[in-house]
PDB file of C-alpha atoms and ligand atoms in Angstrom:
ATOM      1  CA  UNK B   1      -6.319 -18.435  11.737  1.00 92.00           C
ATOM      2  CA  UNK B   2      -5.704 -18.490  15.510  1.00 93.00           C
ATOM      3  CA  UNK B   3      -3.732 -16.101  17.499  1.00 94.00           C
ATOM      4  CA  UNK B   4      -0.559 -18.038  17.128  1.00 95.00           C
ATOM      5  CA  UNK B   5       0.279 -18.642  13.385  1.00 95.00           C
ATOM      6  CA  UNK B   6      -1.092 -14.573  12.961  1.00 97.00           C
ATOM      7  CA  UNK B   7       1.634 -13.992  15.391  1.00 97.00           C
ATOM      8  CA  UNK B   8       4.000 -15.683  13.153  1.00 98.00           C
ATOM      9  CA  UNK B   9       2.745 -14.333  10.232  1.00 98.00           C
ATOM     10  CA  UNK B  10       3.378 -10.959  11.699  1.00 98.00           C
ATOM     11  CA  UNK B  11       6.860 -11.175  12.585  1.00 98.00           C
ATOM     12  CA  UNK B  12       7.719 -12.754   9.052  1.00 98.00           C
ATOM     13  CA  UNK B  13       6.045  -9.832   7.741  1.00 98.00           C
ATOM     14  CA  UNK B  14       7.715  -7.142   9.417  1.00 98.00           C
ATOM     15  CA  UNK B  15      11.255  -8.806   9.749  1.00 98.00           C
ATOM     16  CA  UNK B  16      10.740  -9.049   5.357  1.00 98.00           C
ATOM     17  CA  UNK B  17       9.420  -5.552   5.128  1.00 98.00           C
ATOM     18  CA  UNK B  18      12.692  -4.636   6.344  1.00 98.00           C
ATOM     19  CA  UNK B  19      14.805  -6.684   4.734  1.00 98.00           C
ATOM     20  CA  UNK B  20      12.942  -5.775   1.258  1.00 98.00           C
ATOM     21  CA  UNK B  21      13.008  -2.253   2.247  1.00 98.00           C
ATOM     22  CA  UNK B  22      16.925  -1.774   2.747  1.00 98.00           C
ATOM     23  CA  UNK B  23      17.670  -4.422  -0.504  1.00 98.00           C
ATOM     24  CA  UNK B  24      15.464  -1.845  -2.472  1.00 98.00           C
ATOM     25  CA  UNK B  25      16.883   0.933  -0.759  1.00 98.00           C
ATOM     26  CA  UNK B  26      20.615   0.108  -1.801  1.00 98.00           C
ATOM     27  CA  UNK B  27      19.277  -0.173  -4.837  1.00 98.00           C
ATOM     28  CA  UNK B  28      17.987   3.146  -5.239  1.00 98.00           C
ATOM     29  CA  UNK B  29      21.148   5.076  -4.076  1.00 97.00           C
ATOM     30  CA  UNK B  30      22.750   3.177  -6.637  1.00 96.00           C
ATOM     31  CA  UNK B  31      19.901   3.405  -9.436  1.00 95.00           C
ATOM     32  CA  UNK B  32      21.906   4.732 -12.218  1.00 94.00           C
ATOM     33  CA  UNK B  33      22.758   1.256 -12.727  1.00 94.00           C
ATOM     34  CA  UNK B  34      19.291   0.192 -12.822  1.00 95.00           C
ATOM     35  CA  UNK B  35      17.627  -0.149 -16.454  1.00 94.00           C
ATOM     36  CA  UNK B  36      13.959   1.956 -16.614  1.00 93.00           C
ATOM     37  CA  UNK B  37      11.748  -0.562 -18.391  1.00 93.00           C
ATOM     38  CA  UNK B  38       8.576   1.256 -19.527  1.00 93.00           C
ATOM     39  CA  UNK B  39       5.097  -1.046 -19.127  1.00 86.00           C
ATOM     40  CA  UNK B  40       3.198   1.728 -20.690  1.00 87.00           C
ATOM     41  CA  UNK B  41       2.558   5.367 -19.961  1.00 88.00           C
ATOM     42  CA  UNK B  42       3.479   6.175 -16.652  1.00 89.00           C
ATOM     43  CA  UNK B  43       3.871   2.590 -15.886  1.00 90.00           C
ATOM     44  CA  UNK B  44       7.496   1.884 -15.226  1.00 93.00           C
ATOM     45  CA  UNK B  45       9.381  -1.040 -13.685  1.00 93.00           C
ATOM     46  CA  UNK B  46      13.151  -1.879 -13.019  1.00 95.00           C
ATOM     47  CA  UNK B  47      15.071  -5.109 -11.613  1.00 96.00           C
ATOM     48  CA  UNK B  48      14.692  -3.432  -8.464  1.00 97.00           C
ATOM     49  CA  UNK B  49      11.093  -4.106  -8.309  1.00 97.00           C
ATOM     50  CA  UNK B  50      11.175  -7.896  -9.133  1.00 97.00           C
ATOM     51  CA  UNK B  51      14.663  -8.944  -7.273  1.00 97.00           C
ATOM     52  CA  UNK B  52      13.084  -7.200  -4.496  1.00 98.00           C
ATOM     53  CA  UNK B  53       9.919  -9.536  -4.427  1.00 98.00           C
ATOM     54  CA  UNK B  54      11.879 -12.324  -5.437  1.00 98.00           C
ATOM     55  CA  UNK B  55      13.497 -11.664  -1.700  1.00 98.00           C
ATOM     56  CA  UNK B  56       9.782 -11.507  -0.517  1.00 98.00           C
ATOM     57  CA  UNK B  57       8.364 -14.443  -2.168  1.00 98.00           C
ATOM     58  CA  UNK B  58      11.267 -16.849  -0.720  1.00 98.00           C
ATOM     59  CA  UNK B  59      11.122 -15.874   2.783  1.00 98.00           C
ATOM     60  CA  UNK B  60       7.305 -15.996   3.015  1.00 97.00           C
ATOM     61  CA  UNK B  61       7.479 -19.954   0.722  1.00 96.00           C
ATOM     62  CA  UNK B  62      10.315 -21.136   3.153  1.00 97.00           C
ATOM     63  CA  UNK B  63       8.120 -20.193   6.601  1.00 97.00           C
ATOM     64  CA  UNK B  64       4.929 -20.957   5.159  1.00 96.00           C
ATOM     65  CA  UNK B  65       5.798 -22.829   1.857  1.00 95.00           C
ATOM     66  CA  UNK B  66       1.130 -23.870   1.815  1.00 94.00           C
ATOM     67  CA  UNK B  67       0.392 -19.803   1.595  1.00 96.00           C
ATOM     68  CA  UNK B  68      -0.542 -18.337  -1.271  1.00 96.00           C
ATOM     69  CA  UNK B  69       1.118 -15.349  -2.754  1.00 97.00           C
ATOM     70  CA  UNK B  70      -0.049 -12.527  -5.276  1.00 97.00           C
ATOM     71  CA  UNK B  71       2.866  -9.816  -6.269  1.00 96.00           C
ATOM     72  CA  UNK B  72       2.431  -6.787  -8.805  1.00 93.00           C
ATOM     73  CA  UNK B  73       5.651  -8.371 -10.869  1.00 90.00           C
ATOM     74  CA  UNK B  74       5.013 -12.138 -10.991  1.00 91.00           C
ATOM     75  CA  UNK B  75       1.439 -12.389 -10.217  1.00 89.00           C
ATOM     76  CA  UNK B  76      -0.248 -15.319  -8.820  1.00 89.00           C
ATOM     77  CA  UNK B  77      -3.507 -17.251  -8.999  1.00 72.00           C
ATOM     78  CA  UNK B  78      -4.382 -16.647  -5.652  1.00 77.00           C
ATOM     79  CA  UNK B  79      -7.922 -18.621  -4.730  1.00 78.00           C
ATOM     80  CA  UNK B  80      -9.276 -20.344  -2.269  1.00 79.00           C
ATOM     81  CA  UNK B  81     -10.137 -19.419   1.621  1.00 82.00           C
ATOM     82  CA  UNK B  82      -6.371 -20.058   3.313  1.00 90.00           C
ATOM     83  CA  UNK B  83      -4.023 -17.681   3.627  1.00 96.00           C
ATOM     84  CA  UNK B  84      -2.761 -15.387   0.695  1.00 97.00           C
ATOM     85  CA  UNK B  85       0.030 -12.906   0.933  1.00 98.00           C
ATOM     86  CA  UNK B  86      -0.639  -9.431  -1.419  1.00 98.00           C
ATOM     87  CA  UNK B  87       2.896  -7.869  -1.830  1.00 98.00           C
ATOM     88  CA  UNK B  88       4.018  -4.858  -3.243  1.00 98.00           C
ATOM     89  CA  UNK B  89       7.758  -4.620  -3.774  1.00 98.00           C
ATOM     90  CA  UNK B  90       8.383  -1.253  -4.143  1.00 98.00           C
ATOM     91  CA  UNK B  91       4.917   0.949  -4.637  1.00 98.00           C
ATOM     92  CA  UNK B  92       5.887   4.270  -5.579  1.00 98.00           C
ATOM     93  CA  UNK B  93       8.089   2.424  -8.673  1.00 97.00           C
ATOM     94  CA  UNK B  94       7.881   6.077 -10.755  1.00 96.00           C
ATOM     95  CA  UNK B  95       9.534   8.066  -7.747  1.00 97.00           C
ATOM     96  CA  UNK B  96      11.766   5.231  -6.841  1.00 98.00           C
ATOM     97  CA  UNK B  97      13.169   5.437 -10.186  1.00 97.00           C
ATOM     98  CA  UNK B  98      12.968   9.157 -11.043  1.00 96.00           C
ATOM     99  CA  UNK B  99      15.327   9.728  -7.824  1.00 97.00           C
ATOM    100  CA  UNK B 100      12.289  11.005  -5.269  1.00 98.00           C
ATOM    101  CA  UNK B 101      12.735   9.241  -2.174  1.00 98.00           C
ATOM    102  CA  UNK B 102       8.636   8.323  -1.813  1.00 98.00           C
ATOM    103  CA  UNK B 103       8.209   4.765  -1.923  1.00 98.00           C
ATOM    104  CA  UNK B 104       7.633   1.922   0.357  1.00 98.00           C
ATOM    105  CA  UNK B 105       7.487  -2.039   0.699  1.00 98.00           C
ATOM    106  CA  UNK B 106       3.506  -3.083   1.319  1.00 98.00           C
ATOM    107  CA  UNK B 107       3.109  -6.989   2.682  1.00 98.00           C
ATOM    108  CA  UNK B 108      -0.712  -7.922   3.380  1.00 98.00           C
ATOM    109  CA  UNK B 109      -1.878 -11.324   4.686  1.00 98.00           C
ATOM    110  CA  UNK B 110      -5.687 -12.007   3.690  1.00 97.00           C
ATOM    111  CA  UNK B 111      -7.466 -15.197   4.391  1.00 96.00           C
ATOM    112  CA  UNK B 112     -11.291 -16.148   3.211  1.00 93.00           C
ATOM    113  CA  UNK B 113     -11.672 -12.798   1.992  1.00 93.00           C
ATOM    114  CA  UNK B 114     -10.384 -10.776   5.299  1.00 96.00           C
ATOM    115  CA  UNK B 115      -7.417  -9.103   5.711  1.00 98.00           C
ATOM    116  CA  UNK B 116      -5.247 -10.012   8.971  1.00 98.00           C
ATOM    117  CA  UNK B 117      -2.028  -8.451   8.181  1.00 98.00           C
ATOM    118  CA  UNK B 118      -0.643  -5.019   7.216  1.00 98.00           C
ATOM    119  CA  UNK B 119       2.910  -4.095   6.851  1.00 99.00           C
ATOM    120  CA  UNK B 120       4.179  -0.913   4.870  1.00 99.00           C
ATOM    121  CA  UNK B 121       7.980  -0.005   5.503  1.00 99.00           C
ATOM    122  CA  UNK B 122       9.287   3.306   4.035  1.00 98.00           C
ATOM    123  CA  UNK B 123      13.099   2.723   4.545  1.00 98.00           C
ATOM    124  CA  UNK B 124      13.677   6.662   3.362  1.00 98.00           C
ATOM    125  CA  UNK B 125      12.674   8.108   6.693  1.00 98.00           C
ATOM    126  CA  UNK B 126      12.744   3.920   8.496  1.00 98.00           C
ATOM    127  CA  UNK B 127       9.222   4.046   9.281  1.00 98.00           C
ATOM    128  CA  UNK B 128       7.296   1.086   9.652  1.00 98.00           C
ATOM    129  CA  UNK B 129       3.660   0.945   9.678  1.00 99.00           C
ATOM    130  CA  UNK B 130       1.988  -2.802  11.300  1.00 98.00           C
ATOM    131  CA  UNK B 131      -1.321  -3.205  11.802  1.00 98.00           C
ATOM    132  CA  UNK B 132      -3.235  -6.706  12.676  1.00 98.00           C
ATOM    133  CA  UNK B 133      -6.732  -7.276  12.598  1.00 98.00           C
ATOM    134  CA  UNK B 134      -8.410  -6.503  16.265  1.00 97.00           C
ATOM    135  CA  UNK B 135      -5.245  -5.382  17.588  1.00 97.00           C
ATOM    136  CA  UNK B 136      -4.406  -1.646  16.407  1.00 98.00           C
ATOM    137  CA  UNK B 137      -2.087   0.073  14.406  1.00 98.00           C
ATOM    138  CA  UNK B 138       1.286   1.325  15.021  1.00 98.00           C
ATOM    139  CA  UNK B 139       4.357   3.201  13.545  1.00 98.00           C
ATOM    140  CA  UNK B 140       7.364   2.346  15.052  1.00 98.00           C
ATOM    141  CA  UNK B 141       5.689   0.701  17.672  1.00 98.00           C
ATOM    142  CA  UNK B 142       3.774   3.685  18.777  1.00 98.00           C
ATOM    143  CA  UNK B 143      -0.209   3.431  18.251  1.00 98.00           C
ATOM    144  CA  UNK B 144      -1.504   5.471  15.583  1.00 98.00           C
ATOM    145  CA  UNK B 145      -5.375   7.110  14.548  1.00 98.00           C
ATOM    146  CA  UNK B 146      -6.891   8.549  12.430  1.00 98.00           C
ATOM    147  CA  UNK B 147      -7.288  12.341  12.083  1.00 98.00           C
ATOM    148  CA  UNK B 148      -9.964  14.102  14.417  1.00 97.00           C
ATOM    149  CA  UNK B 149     -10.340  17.241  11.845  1.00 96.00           C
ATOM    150  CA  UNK B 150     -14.015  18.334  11.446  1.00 92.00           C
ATOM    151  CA  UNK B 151     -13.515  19.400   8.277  1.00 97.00           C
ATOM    152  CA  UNK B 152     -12.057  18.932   4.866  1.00 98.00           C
ATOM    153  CA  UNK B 153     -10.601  22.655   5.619  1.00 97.00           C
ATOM    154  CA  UNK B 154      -8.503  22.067   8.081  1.00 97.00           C
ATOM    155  CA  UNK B 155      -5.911  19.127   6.482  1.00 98.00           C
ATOM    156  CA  UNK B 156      -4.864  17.458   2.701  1.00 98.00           C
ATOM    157  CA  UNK B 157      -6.712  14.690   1.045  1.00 98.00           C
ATOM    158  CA  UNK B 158      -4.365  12.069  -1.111  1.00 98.00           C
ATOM    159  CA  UNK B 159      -6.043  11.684  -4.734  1.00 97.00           C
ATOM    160  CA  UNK B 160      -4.425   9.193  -7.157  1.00 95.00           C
ATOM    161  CA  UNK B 161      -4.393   8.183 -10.574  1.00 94.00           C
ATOM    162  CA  UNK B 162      -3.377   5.906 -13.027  1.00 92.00           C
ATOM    163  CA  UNK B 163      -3.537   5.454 -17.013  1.00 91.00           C
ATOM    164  CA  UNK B 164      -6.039   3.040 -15.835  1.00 91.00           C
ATOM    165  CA  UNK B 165      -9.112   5.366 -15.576  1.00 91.00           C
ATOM    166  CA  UNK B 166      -9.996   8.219 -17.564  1.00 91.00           C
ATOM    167  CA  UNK B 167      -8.217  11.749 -16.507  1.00 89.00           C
ATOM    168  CA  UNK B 168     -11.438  13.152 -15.855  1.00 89.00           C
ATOM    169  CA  UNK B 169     -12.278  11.044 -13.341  1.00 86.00           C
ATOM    170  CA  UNK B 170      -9.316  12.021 -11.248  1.00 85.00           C
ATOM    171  CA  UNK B 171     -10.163  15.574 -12.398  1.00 90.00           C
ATOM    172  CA  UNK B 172     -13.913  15.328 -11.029  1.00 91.00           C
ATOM    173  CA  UNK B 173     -12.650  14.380  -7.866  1.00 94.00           C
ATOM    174  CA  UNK B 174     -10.317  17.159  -7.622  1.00 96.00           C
ATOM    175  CA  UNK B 175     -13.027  19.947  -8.693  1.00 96.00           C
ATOM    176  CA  UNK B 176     -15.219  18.706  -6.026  1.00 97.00           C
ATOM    177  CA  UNK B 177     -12.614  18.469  -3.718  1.00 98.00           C
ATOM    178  CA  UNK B 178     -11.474  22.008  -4.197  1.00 98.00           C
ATOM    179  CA  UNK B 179     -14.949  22.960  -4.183  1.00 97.00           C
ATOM    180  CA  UNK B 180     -15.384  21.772  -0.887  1.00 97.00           C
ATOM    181  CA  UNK B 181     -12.827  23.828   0.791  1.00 97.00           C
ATOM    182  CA  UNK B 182     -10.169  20.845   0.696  1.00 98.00           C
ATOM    183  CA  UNK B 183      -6.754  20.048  -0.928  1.00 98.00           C
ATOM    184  CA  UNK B 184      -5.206  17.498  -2.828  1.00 98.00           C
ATOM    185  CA  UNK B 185      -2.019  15.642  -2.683  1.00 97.00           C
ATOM    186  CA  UNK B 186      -0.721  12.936  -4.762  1.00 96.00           C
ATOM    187  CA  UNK B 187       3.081  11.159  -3.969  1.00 95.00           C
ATOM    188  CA  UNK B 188       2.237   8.171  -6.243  1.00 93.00           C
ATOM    189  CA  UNK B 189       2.326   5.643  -3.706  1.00 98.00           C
ATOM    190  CA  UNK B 190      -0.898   4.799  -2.974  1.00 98.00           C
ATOM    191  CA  UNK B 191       0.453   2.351   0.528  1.00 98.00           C
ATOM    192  CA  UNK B 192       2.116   5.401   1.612  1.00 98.00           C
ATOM    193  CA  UNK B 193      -0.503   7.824   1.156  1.00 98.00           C
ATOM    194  CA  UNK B 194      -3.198   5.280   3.179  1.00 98.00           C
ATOM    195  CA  UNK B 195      -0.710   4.452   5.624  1.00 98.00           C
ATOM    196  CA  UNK B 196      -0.865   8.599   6.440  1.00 98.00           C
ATOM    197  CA  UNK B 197      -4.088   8.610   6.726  1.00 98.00           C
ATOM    198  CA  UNK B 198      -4.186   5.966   9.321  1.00 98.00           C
ATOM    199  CA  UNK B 199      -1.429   8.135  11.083  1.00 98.00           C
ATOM    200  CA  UNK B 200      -3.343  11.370  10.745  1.00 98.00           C
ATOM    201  CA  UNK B 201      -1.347  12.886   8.582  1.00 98.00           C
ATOM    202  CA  UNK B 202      -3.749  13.057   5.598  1.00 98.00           C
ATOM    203  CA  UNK B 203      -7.487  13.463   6.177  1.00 98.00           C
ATOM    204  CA  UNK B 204      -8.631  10.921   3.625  1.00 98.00           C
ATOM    205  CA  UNK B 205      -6.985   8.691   0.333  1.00 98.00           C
ATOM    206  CA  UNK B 206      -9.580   8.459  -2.513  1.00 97.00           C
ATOM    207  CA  UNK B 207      -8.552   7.129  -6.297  1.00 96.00           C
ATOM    208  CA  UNK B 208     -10.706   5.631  -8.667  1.00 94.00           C
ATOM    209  CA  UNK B 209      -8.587   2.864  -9.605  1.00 95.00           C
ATOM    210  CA  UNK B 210      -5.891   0.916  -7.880  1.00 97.00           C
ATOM    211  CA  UNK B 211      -4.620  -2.665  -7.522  1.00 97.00           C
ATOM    212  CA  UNK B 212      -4.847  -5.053  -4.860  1.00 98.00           C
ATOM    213  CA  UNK B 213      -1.163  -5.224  -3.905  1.00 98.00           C
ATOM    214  CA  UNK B 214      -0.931  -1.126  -3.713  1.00 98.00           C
ATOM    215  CA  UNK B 215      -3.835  -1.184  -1.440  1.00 98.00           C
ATOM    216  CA  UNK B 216      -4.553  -3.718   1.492  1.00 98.00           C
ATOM    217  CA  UNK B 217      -1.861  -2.989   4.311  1.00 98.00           C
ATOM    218  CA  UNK B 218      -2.828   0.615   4.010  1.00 98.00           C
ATOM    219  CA  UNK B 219      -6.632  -0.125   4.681  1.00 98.00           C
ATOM    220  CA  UNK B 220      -5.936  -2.512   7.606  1.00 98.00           C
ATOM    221  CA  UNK B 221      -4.101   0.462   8.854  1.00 99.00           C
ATOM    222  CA  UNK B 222      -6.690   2.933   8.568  1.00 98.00           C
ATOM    223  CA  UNK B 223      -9.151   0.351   9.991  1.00 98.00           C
ATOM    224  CA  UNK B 224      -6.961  -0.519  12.764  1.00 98.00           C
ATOM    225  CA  UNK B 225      -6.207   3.476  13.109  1.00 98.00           C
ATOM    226  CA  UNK B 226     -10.157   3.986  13.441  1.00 98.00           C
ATOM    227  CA  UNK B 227     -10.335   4.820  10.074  1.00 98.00           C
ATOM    228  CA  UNK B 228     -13.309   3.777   7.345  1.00 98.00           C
ATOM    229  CA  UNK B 229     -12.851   2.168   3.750  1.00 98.00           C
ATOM    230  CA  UNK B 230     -15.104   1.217   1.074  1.00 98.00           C
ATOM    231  CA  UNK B 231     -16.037  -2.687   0.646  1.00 97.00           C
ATOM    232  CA  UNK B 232     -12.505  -2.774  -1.599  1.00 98.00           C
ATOM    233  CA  UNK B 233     -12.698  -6.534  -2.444  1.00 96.00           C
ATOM    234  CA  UNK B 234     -15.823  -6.808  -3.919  1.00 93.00           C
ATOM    235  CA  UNK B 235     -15.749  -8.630  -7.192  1.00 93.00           C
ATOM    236  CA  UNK B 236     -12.459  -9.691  -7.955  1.00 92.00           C
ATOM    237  CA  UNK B 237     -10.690  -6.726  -6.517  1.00 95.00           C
ATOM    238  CA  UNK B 238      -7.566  -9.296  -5.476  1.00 94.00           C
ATOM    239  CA  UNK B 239      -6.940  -9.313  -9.069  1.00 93.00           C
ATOM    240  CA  UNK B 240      -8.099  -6.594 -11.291  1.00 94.00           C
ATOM    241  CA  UNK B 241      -8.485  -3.956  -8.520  1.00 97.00           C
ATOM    242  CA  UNK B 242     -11.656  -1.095  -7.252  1.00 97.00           C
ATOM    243  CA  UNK B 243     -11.503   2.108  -6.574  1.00 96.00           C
ATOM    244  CA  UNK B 244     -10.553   3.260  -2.751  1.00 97.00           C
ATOM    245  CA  UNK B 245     -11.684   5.301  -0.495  1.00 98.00           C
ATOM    246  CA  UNK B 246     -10.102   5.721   3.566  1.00 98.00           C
ATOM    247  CA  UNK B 247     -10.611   8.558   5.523  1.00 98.00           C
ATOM    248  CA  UNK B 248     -11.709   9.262   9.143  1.00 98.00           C
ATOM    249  CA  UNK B 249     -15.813   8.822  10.567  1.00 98.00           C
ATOM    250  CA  UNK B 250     -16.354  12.546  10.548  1.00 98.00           C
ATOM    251  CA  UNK B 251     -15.512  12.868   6.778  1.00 98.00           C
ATOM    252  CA  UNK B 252     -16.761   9.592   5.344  1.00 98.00           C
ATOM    253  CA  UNK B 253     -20.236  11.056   3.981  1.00 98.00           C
ATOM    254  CA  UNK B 254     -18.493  14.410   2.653  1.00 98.00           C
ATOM    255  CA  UNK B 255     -15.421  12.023   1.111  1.00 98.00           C
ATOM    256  CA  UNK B 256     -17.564   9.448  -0.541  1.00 98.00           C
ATOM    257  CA  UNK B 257     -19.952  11.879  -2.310  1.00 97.00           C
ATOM    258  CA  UNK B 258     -16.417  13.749  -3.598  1.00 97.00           C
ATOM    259  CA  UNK B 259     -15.249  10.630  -4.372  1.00 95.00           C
ATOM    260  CA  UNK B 260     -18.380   9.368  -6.191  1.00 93.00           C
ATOM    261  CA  UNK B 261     -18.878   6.110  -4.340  1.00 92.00           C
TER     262      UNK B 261
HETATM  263  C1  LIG U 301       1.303   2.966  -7.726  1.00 78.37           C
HETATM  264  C2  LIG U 301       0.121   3.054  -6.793  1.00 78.37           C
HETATM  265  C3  LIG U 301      -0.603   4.392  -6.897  1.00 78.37           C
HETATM  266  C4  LIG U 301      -1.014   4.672  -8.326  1.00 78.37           C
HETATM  267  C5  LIG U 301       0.208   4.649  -9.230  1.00 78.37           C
HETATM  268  C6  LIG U 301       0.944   3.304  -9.151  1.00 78.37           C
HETATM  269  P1  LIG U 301       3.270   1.203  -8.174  1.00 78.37           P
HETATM  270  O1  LIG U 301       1.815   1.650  -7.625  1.00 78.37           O
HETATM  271  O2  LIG U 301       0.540   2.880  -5.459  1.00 78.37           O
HETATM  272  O3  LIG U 301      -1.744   4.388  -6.073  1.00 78.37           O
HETATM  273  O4  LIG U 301      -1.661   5.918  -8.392  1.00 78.37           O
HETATM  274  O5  LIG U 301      -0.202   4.875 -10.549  1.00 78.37           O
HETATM  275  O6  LIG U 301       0.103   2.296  -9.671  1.00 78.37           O
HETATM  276  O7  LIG U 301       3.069   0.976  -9.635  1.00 78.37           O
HETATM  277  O8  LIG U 301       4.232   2.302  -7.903  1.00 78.37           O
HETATM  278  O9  LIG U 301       3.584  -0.058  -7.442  1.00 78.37           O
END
């Protein structure tokens, strides 16, 4: 893609991260209204969630109606080498809903196999995180890195989980964790929690399971941030997810063998 339609990409992105964002947000000061559908254990959904991507989806098919698009509520067969937007209405659903302002809009652009674009808005505290590929991250238009701790000591790791993997693997990773002298945190948003580390704020993300839509604006961020991630797309990861790990070059080795990767 050259310089010019990312550029155009980008500002679709962030102007619809925005506009998602505050939609959602009204939403959720009004959410008594909203009816808590339950997908499974500690899988919940609301209108919210798909009127929100709805909003999404017709602002990226009017721009660019030949994209492809791949959303956690409607889905999407998304093939081929051109461009394909991963979006994430609302990820932190569980706290949106419950009342716990920790959540955030996640827009990625990927095309054959690379991701270009990476847009995560949090409209509780309006902060928006944009990263392109080659050309930084930034929150709020300020550049961002990556943590410079030395150790695992001295700052929290995020650790998620889902009914999608086996509690003790999320336990595993804690022991070790602990055992290493570090500290866990989990909000439930895994976008958020990447797009911390990629502003320093968290030494490292790891979870052994999480989806495609959740995931790849956070790890252009941490990239961009001079951050390192697993090879997340491996396989099919676009559509039935990998596990993740993002954290800074110091702690990569130490991170990775918690992790298990
Ligand atoms: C969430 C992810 C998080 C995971 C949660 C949930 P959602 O996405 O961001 O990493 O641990 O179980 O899947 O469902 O809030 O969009």
């Amino acid at each position: 893609m050259d310089a010019s339609a990312l550029d155009r990409r980008l500002q679709l992105a962030t102007r619809t991260a925005r506009a998602a964002g505050r939609f959602a947000h009204r939403l959720f000061l009004d959410r008594d209204t909203l009816e808590i559908e339950h997908k499974g254990p500690q899988d919940v959904v609301s209108r919210a969630d798909r009127e929100a991507e709805t909003l999404i989806r017709r602002a990226i098919t009017a721009a660019f109606p030949r994209d492809g698009i791949l959303g956690e509520e409607e889905g999407g067969e998304a093939t081929g080498d051109g461009p394909i937007w991963v979006i994430d209405p609302i990820d932190g659903t569980a706290c949106f809903l419950s009342g716990i302002p920790v959540w955030c809009v996640s827009i990625a652009l990927i095309e054959a196999g690379e991701i270009l674009l990476g847009v995560i808005y949090d409209p509780n505290v309006e902060e928006l995180f944009v990263a392109a590929k080659g050309r930084g991250a930034r929150l709020n238009g300020r550049p961002i890195r990556v943590s410079d701790a030395a150790s695992l000591g001295h700052g929290t790791v995020g650790v998620g989980w889902s009914t999608r993997v086996p509690a003790a693997s999320a336990v595993a990773v804690v022991d070790r964790l602990l055992a290493a002298g570090g500290i866990f945190q989990r909000n439930g948003s895994g976008a958020l929690m990447l797009a911390y580390v990629a502003a320093g704020r968290l030494l490292g993300y790891l979870e052994p399971h999480i989806n495609s839509w959740d995931c790849l604006a956070g790890i252009l961020l941490v990239e961009e941030a001079g951050g390192v991630t697993n090879d997340f797309l491996s396989g099919d990861a676009l559509h039935t997810g990998n596990p993740i790990l993002a954290t800074t070059p110091a702690l990569h080795e130490e991170l990775a063998t918690i992790g298990g990767f």
